[in-house]
PDB file of C-alpha atoms in Angstrom:
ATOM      1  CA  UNK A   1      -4.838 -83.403 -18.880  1.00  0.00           C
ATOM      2  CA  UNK A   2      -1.190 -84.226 -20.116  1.00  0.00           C
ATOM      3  CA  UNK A   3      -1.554 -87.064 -22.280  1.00  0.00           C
ATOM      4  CA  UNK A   4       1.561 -89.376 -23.469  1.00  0.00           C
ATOM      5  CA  UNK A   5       4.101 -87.844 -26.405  1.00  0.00           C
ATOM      6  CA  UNK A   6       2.127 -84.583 -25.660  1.00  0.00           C
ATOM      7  CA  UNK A   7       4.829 -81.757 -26.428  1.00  0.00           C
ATOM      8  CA  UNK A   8       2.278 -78.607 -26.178  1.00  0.00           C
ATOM      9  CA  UNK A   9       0.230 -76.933 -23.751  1.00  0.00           C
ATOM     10  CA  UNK A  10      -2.750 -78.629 -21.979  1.00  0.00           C
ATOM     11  CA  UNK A  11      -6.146 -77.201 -23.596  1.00  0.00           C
ATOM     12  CA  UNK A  12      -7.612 -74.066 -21.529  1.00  0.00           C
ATOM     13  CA  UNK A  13     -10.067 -74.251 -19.240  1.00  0.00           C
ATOM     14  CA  UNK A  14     -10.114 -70.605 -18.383  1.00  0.00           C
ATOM     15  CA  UNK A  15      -9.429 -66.991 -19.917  1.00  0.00           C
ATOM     16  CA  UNK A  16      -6.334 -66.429 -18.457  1.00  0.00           C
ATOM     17  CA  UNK A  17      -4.486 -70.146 -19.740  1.00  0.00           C
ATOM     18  CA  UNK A  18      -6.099 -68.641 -23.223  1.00  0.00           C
ATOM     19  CA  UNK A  19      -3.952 -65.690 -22.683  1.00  0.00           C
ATOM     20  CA  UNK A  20      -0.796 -67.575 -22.174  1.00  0.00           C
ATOM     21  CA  UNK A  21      -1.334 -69.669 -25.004  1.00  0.00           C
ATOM     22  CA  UNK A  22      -1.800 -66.748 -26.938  1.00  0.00           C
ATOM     23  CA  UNK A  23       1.381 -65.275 -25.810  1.00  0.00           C
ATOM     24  CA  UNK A  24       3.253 -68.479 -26.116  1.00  0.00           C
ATOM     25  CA  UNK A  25       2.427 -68.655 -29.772  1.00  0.00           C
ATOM     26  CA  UNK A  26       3.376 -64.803 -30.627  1.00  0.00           C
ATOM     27  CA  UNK A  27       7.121 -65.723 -28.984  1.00  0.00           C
ATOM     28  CA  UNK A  28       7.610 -68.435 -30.417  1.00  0.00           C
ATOM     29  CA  UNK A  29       6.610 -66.868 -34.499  1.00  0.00           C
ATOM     30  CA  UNK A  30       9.007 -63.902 -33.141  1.00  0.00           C
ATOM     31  CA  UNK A  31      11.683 -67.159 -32.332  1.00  0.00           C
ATOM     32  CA  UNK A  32      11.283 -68.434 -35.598  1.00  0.00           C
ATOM     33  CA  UNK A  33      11.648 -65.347 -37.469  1.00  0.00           C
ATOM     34  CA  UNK A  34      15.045 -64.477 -35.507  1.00  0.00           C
ATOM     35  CA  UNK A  35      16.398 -67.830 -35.785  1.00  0.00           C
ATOM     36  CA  UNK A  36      15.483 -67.778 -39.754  1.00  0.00           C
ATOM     37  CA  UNK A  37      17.067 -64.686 -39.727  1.00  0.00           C
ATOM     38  CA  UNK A  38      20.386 -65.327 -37.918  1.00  0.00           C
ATOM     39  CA  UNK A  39      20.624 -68.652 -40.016  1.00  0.00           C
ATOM     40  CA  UNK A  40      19.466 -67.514 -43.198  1.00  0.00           C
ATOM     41  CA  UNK A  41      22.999 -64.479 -42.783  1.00  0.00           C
ATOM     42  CA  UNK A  42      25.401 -67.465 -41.039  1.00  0.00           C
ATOM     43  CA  UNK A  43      24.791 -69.546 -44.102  1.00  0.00           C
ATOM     44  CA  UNK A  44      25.467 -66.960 -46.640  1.00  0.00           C
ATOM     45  CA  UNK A  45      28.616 -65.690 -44.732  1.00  0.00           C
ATOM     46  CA  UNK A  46      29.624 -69.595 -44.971  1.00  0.00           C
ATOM     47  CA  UNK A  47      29.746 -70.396 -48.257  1.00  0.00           C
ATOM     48  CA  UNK A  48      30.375 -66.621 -49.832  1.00  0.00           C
ATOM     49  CA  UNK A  49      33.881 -66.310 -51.093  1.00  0.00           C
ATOM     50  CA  UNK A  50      34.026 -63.073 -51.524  1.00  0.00           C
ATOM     51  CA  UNK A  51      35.201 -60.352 -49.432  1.00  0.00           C
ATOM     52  CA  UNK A  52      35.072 -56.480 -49.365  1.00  0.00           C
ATOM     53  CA  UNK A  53      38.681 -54.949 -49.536  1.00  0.00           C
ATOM     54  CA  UNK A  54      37.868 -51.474 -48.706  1.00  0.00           C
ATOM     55  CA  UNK A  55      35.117 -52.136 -46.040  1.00  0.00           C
ATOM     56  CA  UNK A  56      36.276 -49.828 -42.974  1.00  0.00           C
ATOM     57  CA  UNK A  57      33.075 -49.421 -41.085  1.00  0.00           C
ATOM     58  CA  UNK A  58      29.252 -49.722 -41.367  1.00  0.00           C
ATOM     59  CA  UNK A  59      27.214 -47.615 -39.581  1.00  0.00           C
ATOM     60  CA  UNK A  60      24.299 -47.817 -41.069  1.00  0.00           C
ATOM     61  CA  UNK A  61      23.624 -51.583 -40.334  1.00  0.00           C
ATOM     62  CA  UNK A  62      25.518 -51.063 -37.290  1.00  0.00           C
ATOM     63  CA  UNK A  63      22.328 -49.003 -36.219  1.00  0.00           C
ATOM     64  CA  UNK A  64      20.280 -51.317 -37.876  1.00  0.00           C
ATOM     65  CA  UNK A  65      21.147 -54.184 -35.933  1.00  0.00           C
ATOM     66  CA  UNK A  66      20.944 -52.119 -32.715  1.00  0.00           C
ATOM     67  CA  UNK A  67      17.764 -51.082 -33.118  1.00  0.00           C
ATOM     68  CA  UNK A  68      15.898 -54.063 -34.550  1.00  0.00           C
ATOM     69  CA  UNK A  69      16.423 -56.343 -31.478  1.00  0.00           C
ATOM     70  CA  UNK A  70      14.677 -53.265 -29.340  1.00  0.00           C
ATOM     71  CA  UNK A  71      11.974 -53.170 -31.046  1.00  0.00           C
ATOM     72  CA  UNK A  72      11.495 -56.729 -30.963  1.00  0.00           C
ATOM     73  CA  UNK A  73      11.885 -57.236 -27.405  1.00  0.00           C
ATOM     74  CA  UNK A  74       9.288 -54.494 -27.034  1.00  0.00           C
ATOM     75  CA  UNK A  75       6.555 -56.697 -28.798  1.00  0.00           C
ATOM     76  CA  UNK A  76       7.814 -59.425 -26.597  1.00  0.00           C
ATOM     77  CA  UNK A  77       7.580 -57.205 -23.409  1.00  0.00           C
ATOM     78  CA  UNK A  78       4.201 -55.259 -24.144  1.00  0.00           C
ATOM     79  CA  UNK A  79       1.859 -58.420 -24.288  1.00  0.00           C
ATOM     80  CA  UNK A  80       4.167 -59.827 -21.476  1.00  0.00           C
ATOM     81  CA  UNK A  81       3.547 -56.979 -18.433  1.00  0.00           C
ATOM     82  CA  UNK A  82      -0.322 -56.814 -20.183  1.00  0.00           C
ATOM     83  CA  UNK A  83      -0.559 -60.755 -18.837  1.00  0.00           C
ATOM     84  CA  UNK A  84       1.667 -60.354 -15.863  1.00  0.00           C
ATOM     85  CA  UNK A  85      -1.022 -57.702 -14.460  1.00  0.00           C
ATOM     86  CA  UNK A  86      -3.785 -59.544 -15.751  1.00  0.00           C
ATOM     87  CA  UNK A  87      -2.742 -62.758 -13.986  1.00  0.00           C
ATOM     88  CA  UNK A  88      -2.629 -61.025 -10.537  1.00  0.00           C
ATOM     89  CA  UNK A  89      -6.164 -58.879 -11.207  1.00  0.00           C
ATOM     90  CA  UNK A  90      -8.549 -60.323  -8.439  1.00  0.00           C
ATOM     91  CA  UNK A  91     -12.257 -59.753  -9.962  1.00  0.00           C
ATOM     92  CA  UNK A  92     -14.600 -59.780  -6.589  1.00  0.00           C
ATOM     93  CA  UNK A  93     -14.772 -63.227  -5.972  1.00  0.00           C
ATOM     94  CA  UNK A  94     -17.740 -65.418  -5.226  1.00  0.00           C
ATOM     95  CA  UNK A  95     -16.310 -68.093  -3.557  1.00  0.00           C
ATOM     96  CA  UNK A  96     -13.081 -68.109  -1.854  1.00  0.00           C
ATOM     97  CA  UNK A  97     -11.079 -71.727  -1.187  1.00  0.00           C
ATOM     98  CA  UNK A  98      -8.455 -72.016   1.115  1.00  0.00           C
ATOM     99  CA  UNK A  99      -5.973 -74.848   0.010  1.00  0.00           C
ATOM    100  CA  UNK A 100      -3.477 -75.839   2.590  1.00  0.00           C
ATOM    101  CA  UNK A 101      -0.453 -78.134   1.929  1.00  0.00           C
ATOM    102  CA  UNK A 102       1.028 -81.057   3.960  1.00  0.00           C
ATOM    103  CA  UNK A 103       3.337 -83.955   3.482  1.00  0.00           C
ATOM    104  CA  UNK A 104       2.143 -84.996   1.607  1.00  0.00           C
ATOM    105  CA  UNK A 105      -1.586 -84.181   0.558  1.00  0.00           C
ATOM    106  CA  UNK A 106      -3.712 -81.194   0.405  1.00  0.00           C
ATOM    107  CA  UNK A 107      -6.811 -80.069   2.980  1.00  0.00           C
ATOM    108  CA  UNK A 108      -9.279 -77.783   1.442  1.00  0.00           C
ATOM    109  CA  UNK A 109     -11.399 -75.559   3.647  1.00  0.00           C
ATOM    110  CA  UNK A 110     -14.596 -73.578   1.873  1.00  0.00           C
ATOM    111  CA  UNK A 111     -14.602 -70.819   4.077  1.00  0.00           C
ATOM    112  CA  UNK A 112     -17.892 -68.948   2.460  1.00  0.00           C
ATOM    113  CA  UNK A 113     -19.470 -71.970   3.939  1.00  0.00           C
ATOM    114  CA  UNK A 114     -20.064 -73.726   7.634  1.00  0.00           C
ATOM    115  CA  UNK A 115     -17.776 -76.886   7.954  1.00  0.00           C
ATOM    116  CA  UNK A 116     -17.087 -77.927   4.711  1.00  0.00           C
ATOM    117  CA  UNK A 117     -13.176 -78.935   4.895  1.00  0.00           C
ATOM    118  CA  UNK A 118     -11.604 -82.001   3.934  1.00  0.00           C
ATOM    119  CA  UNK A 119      -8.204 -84.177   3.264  1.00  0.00           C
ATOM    120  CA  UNK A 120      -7.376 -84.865  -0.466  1.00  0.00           C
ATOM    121  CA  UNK A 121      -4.828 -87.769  -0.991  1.00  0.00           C
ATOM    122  CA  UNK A 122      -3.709 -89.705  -3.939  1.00  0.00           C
ATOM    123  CA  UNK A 123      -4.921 -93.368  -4.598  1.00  0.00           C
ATOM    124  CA  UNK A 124      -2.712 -95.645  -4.391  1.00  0.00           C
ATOM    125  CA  UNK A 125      -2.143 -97.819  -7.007  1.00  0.00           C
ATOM    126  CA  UNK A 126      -3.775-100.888  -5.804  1.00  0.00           C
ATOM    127  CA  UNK A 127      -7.208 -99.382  -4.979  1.00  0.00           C
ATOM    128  CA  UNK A 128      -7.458 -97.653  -8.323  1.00  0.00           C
ATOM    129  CA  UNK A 129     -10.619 -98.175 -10.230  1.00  0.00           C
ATOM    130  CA  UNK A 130     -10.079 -99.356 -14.099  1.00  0.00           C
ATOM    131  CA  UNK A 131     -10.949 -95.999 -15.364  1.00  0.00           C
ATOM    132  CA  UNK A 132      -9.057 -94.110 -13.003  1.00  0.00           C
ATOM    133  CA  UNK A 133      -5.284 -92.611 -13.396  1.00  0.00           C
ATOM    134  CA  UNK A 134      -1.894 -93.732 -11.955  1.00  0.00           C
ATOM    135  CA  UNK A 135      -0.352 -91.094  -9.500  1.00  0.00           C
ATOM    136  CA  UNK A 136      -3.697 -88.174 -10.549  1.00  0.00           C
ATOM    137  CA  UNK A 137      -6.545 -89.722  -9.024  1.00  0.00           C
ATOM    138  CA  UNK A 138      -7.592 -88.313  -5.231  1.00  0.00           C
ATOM    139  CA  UNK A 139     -10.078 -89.242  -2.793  1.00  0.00           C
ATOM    140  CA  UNK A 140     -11.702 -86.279  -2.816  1.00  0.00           C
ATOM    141  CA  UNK A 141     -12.037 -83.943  -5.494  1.00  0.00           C
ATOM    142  CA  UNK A 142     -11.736 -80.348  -5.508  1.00  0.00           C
ATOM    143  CA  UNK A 143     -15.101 -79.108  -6.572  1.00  0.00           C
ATOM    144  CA  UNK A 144     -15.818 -75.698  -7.705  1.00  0.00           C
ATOM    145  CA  UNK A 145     -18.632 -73.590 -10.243  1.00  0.00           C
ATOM    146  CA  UNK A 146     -18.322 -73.380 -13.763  1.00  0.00           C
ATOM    147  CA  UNK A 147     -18.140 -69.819 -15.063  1.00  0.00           C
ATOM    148  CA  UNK A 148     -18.206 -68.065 -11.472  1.00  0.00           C
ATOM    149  CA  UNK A 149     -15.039 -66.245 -10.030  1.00  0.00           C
ATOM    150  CA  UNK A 150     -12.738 -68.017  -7.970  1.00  0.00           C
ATOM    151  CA  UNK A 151     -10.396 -66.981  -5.110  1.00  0.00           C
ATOM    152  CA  UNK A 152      -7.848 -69.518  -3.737  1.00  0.00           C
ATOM    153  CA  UNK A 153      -5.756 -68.994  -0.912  1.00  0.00           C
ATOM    154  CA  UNK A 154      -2.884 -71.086  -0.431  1.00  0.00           C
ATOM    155  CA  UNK A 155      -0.136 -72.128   2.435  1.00  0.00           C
ATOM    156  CA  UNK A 156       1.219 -74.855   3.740  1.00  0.00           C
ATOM    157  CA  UNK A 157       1.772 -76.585   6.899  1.00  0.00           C
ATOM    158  CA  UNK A 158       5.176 -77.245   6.604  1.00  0.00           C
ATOM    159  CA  UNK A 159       8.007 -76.906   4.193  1.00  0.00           C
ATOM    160  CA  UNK A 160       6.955 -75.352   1.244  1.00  0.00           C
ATOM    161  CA  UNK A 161       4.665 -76.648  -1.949  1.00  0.00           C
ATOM    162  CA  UNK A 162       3.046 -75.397  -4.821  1.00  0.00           C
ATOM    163  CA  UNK A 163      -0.289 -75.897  -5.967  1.00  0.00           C
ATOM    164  CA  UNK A 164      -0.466 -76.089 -10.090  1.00  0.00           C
ATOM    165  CA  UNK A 165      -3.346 -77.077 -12.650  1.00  0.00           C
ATOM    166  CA  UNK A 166      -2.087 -76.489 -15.612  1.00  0.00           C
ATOM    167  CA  UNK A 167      -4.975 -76.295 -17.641  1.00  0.00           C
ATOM    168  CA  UNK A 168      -6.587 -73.447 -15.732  1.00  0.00           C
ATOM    169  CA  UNK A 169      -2.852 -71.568 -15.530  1.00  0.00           C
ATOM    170  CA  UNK A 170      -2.641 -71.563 -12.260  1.00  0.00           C
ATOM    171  CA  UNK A 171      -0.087 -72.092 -10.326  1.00  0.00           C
ATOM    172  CA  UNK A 172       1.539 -70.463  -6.848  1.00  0.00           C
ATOM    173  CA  UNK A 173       3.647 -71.578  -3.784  1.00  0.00           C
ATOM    174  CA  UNK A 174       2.738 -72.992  -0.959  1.00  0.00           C
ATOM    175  CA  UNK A 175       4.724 -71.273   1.716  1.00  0.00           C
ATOM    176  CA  UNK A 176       4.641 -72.254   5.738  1.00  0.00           C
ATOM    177  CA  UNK A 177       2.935 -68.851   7.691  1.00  0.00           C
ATOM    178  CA  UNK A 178       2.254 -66.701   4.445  1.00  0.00           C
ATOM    179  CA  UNK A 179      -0.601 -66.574   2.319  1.00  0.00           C
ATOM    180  CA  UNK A 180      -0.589 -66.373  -1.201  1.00  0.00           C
ATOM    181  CA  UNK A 181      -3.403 -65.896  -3.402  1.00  0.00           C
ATOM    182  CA  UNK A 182      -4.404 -66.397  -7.209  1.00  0.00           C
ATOM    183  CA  UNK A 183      -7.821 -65.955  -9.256  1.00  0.00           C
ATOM    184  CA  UNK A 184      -9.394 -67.967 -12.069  1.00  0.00           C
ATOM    185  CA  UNK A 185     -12.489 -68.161 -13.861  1.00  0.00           C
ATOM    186  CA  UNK A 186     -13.545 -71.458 -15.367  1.00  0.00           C
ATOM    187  CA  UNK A 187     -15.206 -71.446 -18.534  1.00  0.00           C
ATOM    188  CA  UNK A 188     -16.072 -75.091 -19.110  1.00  0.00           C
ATOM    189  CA  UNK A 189     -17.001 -78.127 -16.872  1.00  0.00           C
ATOM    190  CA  UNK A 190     -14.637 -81.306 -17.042  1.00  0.00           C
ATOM    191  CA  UNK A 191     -12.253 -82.532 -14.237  1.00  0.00           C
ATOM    192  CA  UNK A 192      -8.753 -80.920 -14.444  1.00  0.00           C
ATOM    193  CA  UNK A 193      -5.417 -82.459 -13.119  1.00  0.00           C
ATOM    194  CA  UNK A 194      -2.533 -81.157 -11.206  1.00  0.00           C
ATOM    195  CA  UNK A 195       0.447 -81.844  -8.847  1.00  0.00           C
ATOM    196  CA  UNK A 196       2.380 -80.179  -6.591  1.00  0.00           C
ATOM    197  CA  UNK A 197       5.509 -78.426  -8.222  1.00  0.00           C
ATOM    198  CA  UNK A 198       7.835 -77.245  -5.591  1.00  0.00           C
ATOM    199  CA  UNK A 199      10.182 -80.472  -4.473  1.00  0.00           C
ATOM    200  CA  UNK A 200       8.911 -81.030  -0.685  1.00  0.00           C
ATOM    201  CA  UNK A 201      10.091 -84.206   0.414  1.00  0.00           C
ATOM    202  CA  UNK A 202      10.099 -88.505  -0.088  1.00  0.00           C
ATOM    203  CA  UNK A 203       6.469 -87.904  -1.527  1.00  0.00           C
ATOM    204  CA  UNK A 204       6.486 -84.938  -3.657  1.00  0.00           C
ATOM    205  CA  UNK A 205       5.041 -86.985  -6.753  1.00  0.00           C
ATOM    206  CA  UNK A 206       2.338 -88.610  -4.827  1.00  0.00           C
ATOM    207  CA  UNK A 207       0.521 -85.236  -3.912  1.00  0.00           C
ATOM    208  CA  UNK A 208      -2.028 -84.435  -6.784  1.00  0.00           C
ATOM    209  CA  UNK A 209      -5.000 -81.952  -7.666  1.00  0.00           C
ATOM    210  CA  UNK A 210      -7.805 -82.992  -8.998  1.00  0.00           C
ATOM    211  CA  UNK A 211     -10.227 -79.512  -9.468  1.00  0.00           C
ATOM    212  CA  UNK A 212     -13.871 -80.325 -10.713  1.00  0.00           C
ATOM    213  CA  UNK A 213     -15.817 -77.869 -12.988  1.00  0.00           C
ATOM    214  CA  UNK A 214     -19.188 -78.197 -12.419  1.00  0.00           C
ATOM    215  CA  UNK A 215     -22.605 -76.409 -12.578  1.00  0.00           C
ATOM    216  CA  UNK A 216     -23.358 -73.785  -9.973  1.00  0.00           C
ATOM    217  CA  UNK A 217     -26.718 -75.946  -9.050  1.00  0.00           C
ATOM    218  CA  UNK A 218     -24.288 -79.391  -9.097  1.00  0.00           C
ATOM    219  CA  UNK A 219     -22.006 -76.892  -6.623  1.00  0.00           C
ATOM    220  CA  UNK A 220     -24.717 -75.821  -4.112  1.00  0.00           C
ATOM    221  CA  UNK A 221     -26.277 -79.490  -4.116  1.00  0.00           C
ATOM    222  CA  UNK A 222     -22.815 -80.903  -3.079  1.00  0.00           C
ATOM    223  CA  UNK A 223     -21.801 -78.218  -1.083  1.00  0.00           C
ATOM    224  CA  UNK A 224     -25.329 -78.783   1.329  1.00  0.00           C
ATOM    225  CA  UNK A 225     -24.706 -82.652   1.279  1.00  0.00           C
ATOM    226  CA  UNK A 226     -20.920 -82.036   2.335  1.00  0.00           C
ATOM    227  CA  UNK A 227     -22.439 -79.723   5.012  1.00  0.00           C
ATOM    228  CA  UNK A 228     -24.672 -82.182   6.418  1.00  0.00           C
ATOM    229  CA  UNK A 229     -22.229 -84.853   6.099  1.00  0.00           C
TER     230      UNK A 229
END
């Protein structure tokens, strides 16, 4: 979860949030190089006093410094379209959640399973445990397998919201009468925070996502005591 004077990405809980850290890093080693580059020539042309009298044209660096900048933007592009497709692959999923949004909380419905649908809301302040956290905490948690593929489907109800956990990169819009749908695989348990990113209203901060990671025996055992519940 975001923690306080945190200025990188939240650690991954799945295989594709490894990807985009991966591909965060390689851009920003190809930012560095260009800006050490560019500032590296500005400097010298700065403070060099001398100049080149018979200098008419230069078409050799001319092509040079055409060709350079494609290149690079082709090792920016390549890993970028590899991730893009990746990120919308859909891998036969075992269990499908349907995630609907309101103003301002989120309903849930487990549709691989009889009557297991509920409200999640945020806690308010004043009935927060000790250990819990301000404006992240919900009444009921999102809970969902460990290492088992995962389909969510996601509207909304009314205007439109987006449902985002950044640790598992995930994140799509909520959108009244279509359906959108991502896929994630979690790779570790642990409880994983998120909010709702699209600006829907009075309430849009107090609308989080809490998704739980756990076992796929912990899953069925709360899924059959939700059921008879």
């Amino acid at each position: 979860m975001p923690t306080w004077g945190h200025l990188g990405l939240q650690d991954s809980a799945s295989p594709l949030m490894e990807q985009l850290i991966f591909f965060h890093d390689h851009a920003m080693v190809v930012l560095i190089l260009i800006t050490t580059l560019v500032g590296y020539m500005m400097s010298t042309l700065f403070f060099n006093t001398f100049t080149n009298r018979f200098l008419l044209e230069g078409q050799t660096i001319e092509i040079v410094w055409t060709v350079l900048p494609a290149l690079i933007l082709i090792f920016i592009a390549l890993p970028s379209l590899r991730l893009l497709y990746l990120l919308d692959e859909v891998n036969n999923p075992s269990v499908t959640l349907k995630t609907i949004g309101h103003q301002w909380y989120w309903s849930y419905e487990y549709s691989d399973f009889l009557q297991v649908e509920f409200d999640s809301y945020m806690i308010p302040s004043n009935e927060l445990p000790e250990n819990g956290f301000r404006l992240l905490d919900v009444d009921n948690r999102t809970v969902l397998p460990m290492n088992t593929q995962i389909r969510v489907l996601i509207s909304a109800a009314d205007v439109i919201h987006s449902w985002t956990v950044p640790a598992l990169g995930v994140k799509a819009d909520a959108i009244p009468g279509r359906l959108n749908q991502v896929s994630f695989l979690m790779n570790r348990p642990g409880l994983f925070y998120g909010q709702c990113s699209e600006i829907c209203g009075a309430n849009h901060s107090f609308m989080p996502i809490v998704v739980e990671s756990v076992s796929v025996n912990s899953f069925l055992n709360w899924i059959s005591t939700s059921s008879e519940a």
